[in-house]
C-alpha atoms as an extended CHARMM CRD file, in Angstrom:
* protein
*
       107  EXT
         1         1  UNK       CA            -10.5780000000        5.2850000000       14.9270000000  PROA      1               0.0000000000
         2         2  UNK       CA             -9.5570000000        7.8290000000       12.0830000000  PROA      2               0.0000000000
         3         3  UNK       CA            -11.7870000000        7.5520000000        8.6820000000  PROA      3               0.0000000000
         4         4  UNK       CA             -9.5110000000        8.3410000000        5.3390000000  PROA      4               0.0000000000
         5         5  UNK       CA            -11.4020000000       10.5070000000        3.4780000000  PROA      5               0.0000000000
         6         6  UNK       CA            -10.3290000000       10.9200000000       -0.3490000000  PROA      6               0.0000000000
         7         7  UNK       CA             -9.2030000000       14.9050000000       -0.0780000000  PROA      7               0.0000000000
         8         8  UNK       CA             -6.4840000000       13.3960000000        3.2350000000  PROA      8               0.0000000000
         9         9  UNK       CA             -2.7870000000       13.0770000000        2.2790000000  PROA      9               0.0000000000
        10        10  UNK       CA             -0.2940000000       10.1390000000        2.6450000000  PROA      10              0.0000000000
        11        11  UNK       CA              2.6030000000        8.7960000000        1.8370000000  PROA      11              0.0000000000
        12        12  UNK       CA              4.4050000000        5.9240000000        2.1790000000  PROA      12              0.0000000000
        13        13  UNK       CA              7.3930000000        4.2100000000        3.1350000000  PROA      13              0.0000000000
        14        14  UNK       CA              9.7680000000        0.7340000000        2.7520000000  PROA      14              0.0000000000
        15        15  UNK       CA             12.2980000000       -0.4020000000        3.6850000000  PROA      15              0.0000000000
        16        16  UNK       CA             14.3220000000       -1.5340000000        0.0840000000  PROA      16              0.0000000000
        17        17  UNK       CA             13.6640000000       -2.3490000000       -2.9650000000  PROA      17              0.0000000000
        18        18  UNK       CA             11.8860000000       -6.3510000000       -3.4970000000  PROA      18              0.0000000000
        19        19  UNK       CA             13.6550000000       -8.9880000000       -5.5380000000  PROA      19              0.0000000000
        20        20  UNK       CA             12.0350000000      -10.5710000000       -8.1500000000  PROA      20              0.0000000000
        21        21  UNK       CA             11.8890000000      -13.5300000000       -5.7930000000  PROA      21              0.0000000000
        22        22  UNK       CA              9.6440000000      -11.5810000000       -3.3960000000  PROA      22              0.0000000000
        23        23  UNK       CA              7.1840000000      -10.1870000000       -6.4080000000  PROA      23              0.0000000000
        24        24  UNK       CA              6.7120000000      -14.0540000000       -7.6120000000  PROA      24              0.0000000000
        25        25  UNK       CA              5.9480000000      -15.0910000000       -3.7310000000  PROA      25              0.0000000000
        26        26  UNK       CA              3.7660000000      -11.9860000000       -3.5530000000  PROA      26              0.0000000000
        27        27  UNK       CA              1.8700000000      -12.7830000000       -6.8910000000  PROA      27              0.0000000000
        28        28  UNK       CA              2.1170000000      -16.5010000000       -6.3720000000  PROA      28              0.0000000000
        29        29  UNK       CA              1.2500000000      -17.3750000000       -2.3400000000  PROA      29              0.0000000000
        30        30  UNK       CA              0.2630000000      -14.4300000000       -1.2650000000  PROA      30              0.0000000000
        31        31  UNK       CA             -2.2910000000      -12.5570000000       -3.9630000000  PROA      31              0.0000000000
        32        32  UNK       CA             -5.1730000000      -15.7640000000       -3.5700000000  PROA      32              0.0000000000
        33        33  UNK       CA             -5.2150000000      -15.2360000000        0.0310000000  PROA      33              0.0000000000
        34        34  UNK       CA             -5.1840000000      -11.5160000000       -0.2490000000  PROA      34              0.0000000000
        35        35  UNK       CA             -7.0270000000      -10.8720000000       -3.7560000000  PROA      35              0.0000000000
        36        36  UNK       CA             -6.4000000000       -9.0450000000       -6.4920000000  PROA      36              0.0000000000
        37        37  UNK       CA             -7.4630000000       -5.4530000000       -5.2490000000  PROA      37              0.0000000000
        38        38  UNK       CA             -4.7270000000       -5.7620000000       -2.5210000000  PROA      38              0.0000000000
        39        39  UNK       CA             -2.3150000000       -6.6980000000       -4.5660000000  PROA      39              0.0000000000
        40        40  UNK       CA             -2.8050000000       -3.8310000000       -6.4600000000  PROA      40              0.0000000000
        41        41  UNK       CA             -2.7850000000       -1.9690000000       -3.9780000000  PROA      41              0.0000000000
        42        42  UNK       CA              0.2040000000       -3.0000000000       -2.6630000000  PROA      42              0.0000000000
        43        43  UNK       CA              1.8690000000       -3.0660000000       -6.6120000000  PROA      43              0.0000000000
        44        44  UNK       CA              0.3810000000        0.8680000000       -6.7540000000  PROA      44              0.0000000000
        45        45  UNK       CA              1.9660000000        1.7970000000       -3.8760000000  PROA      45              0.0000000000
        46        46  UNK       CA              4.9930000000        0.1250000000       -4.2210000000  PROA      46              0.0000000000
        47        47  UNK       CA              5.9410000000        2.2140000000       -7.2480000000  PROA      47              0.0000000000
        48        48  UNK       CA              4.8800000000        5.2780000000       -5.8400000000  PROA      48              0.0000000000
        49        49  UNK       CA              8.0480000000        4.7850000000       -4.3800000000  PROA      49              0.0000000000
        50        50  UNK       CA             11.1020000000        6.8860000000       -5.0610000000  PROA      50              0.0000000000
        51        51  UNK       CA             13.8980000000        3.9420000000       -5.4220000000  PROA      51              0.0000000000
        52        52  UNK       CA             16.6680000000        5.9530000000       -3.8980000000  PROA      52              0.0000000000
        53        53  UNK       CA             15.0200000000        6.7870000000       -0.0870000000  PROA      53              0.0000000000
        54        54  UNK       CA             12.1470000000        4.4250000000       -0.3770000000  PROA      54              0.0000000000
        55        55  UNK       CA              9.9600000000        7.1730000000        0.0260000000  PROA      55              0.0000000000
        56        56  UNK       CA              7.2100000000        8.4160000000       -1.7350000000  PROA      56              0.0000000000
        57        57  UNK       CA              5.8220000000       12.3020000000       -2.0790000000  PROA      57              0.0000000000
        58        58  UNK       CA              2.8700000000       13.0350000000       -0.7180000000  PROA      58              0.0000000000
        59        59  UNK       CA             -0.6620000000       12.2570000000       -2.8300000000  PROA      59              0.0000000000
        60        60  UNK       CA             -4.4600000000       12.6070000000       -1.7140000000  PROA      60              0.0000000000
        61        61  UNK       CA             -6.1140000000        9.0440000000       -1.3060000000  PROA      61              0.0000000000
        62        62  UNK       CA             -8.6370000000       10.5440000000       -4.6370000000  PROA      62              0.0000000000
        63        63  UNK       CA             -5.0920000000       10.2150000000       -6.3740000000  PROA      63              0.0000000000
        64        64  UNK       CA             -5.2120000000        6.4030000000       -5.0670000000  PROA      64              0.0000000000
        65        65  UNK       CA             -8.8680000000        6.0320000000       -5.5910000000  PROA      65              0.0000000000
        66        66  UNK       CA             -8.9080000000        7.5520000000       -9.3420000000  PROA      66              0.0000000000
        67        67  UNK       CA             -5.3250000000        4.8080000000      -10.0610000000  PROA      67              0.0000000000
        68        68  UNK       CA             -7.2660000000        1.9860000000       -8.7650000000  PROA      68              0.0000000000
        69        69  UNK       CA            -10.3930000000        3.2230000000      -10.4850000000  PROA      69              0.0000000000
        70        70  UNK       CA            -12.0420000000        1.9130000000       -6.9100000000  PROA      70              0.0000000000
        71        71  UNK       CA            -14.4000000000        3.4610000000       -3.7970000000  PROA      71              0.0000000000
        72        72  UNK       CA            -12.7590000000        4.3030000000       -0.3950000000  PROA      72              0.0000000000
        73        73  UNK       CA            -14.2090000000        1.4000000000        1.2920000000  PROA      73              0.0000000000
        74        74  UNK       CA            -12.8560000000       -1.2140000000       -1.6020000000  PROA      74              0.0000000000
        75        75  UNK       CA             -9.4550000000        0.6550000000       -0.1600000000  PROA      75              0.0000000000
        76        76  UNK       CA            -10.1020000000        0.2190000000        3.3470000000  PROA      76              0.0000000000
        77        77  UNK       CA            -10.9770000000       -3.4330000000        2.9660000000  PROA      77              0.0000000000
        78        78  UNK       CA             -7.9070000000       -3.6580000000        0.5120000000  PROA      78              0.0000000000
        79        79  UNK       CA             -5.0190000000       -2.1870000000        2.9040000000  PROA      79              0.0000000000
        80        80  UNK       CA             -6.9260000000       -4.4480000000        5.9570000000  PROA      80              0.0000000000
        81        81  UNK       CA             -6.0680000000       -7.3880000000        4.1330000000  PROA      81              0.0000000000
        82        82  UNK       CA             -2.2640000000       -6.5130000000        3.9550000000  PROA      82              0.0000000000
        83        83  UNK       CA             -2.4940000000       -5.3420000000        7.1060000000  PROA      83              0.0000000000
        84        84  UNK       CA             -3.8060000000       -8.8620000000        8.2180000000  PROA      84              0.0000000000
        85        85  UNK       CA             -1.0650000000      -10.4590000000        6.9330000000  PROA      85              0.0000000000
        86        86  UNK       CA              1.9450000000       -8.0520000000        7.8040000000  PROA      86              0.0000000000
        87        87  UNK       CA              2.4180000000       -6.5480000000        4.4230000000  PROA      87              0.0000000000
        88        88  UNK       CA              1.0440000000       -3.0750000000        5.6710000000  PROA      88              0.0000000000
        89        89  UNK       CA              1.8530000000       -0.8560000000        8.6600000000  PROA      89              0.0000000000
        90        90  UNK       CA             -0.4510000000        2.0810000000        8.7410000000  PROA      90              0.0000000000
        91        91  UNK       CA              0.4620000000        5.1870000000       10.5600000000  PROA      91              0.0000000000
        92        92  UNK       CA             -2.5040000000        7.6270000000       11.2190000000  PROA      92              0.0000000000
        93        93  UNK       CA             -1.0160000000       11.5120000000       12.0290000000  PROA      93              0.0000000000
        94        94  UNK       CA             -4.4590000000       13.6830000000       12.0940000000  PROA      94              0.0000000000
        95        95  UNK       CA             -5.4690000000       13.4440000000        8.5450000000  PROA      95              0.0000000000
        96        96  UNK       CA             -2.1540000000       12.2470000000        6.9270000000  PROA      96              0.0000000000
        97        97  UNK       CA             -1.5960000000        8.8220000000        6.8620000000  PROA      97              0.0000000000
        98        98  UNK       CA              1.8710000000        7.2100000000        6.4740000000  PROA      98              0.0000000000
        99        99  UNK       CA              1.9960000000        3.4680000000        4.8700000000  PROA      99              0.0000000000
       100       100  UNK       CA              4.5460000000        1.6380000000        5.5510000000  PROA      100             0.0000000000
       101       101  UNK       CA              5.1370000000       -1.2910000000        2.7150000000  PROA      101             0.0000000000
       102       102  UNK       CA              6.3050000000       -4.3780000000        4.2770000000  PROA      102             0.0000000000
       103       103  UNK       CA              8.7550000000       -7.3020000000        2.2960000000  PROA      103             0.0000000000
       104       104  UNK       CA              6.7900000000      -10.7370000000        1.8400000000  PROA      104             0.0000000000
       105       105  UNK       CA              8.5390000000      -13.8650000000        3.5910000000  PROA      105             0.0000000000
       106       106  UNK       CA             11.5210000000      -15.2090000000        2.0300000000  PROA      106             0.0000000000
       107       107  UNK       CA             11.0390000000      -17.8640000000       -0.6480000000  PROA      107             0.0000000000
């Protein structure tokens, strides 16, 4: 499998905005399971989205590392937790990654 590098690029897509109830579910139910860094990664991805079309512009992973103040292996671990709990899909195309945010289960 492709190993994400700091200089590689990514963008984020999603289906829709999250409601305040969904944010509560993420914070109260999911965060204790996935941890603070995974929650922060999801939160950061969400806020990088354009609210008109639910797509982000293209960023480097270095930008993400700088925003979260973490190392690339920590992002990988946080991403894997989000994938395991069905909050994120990851698609790799060459040296570009597309992250698809998924909504939490309904309250």
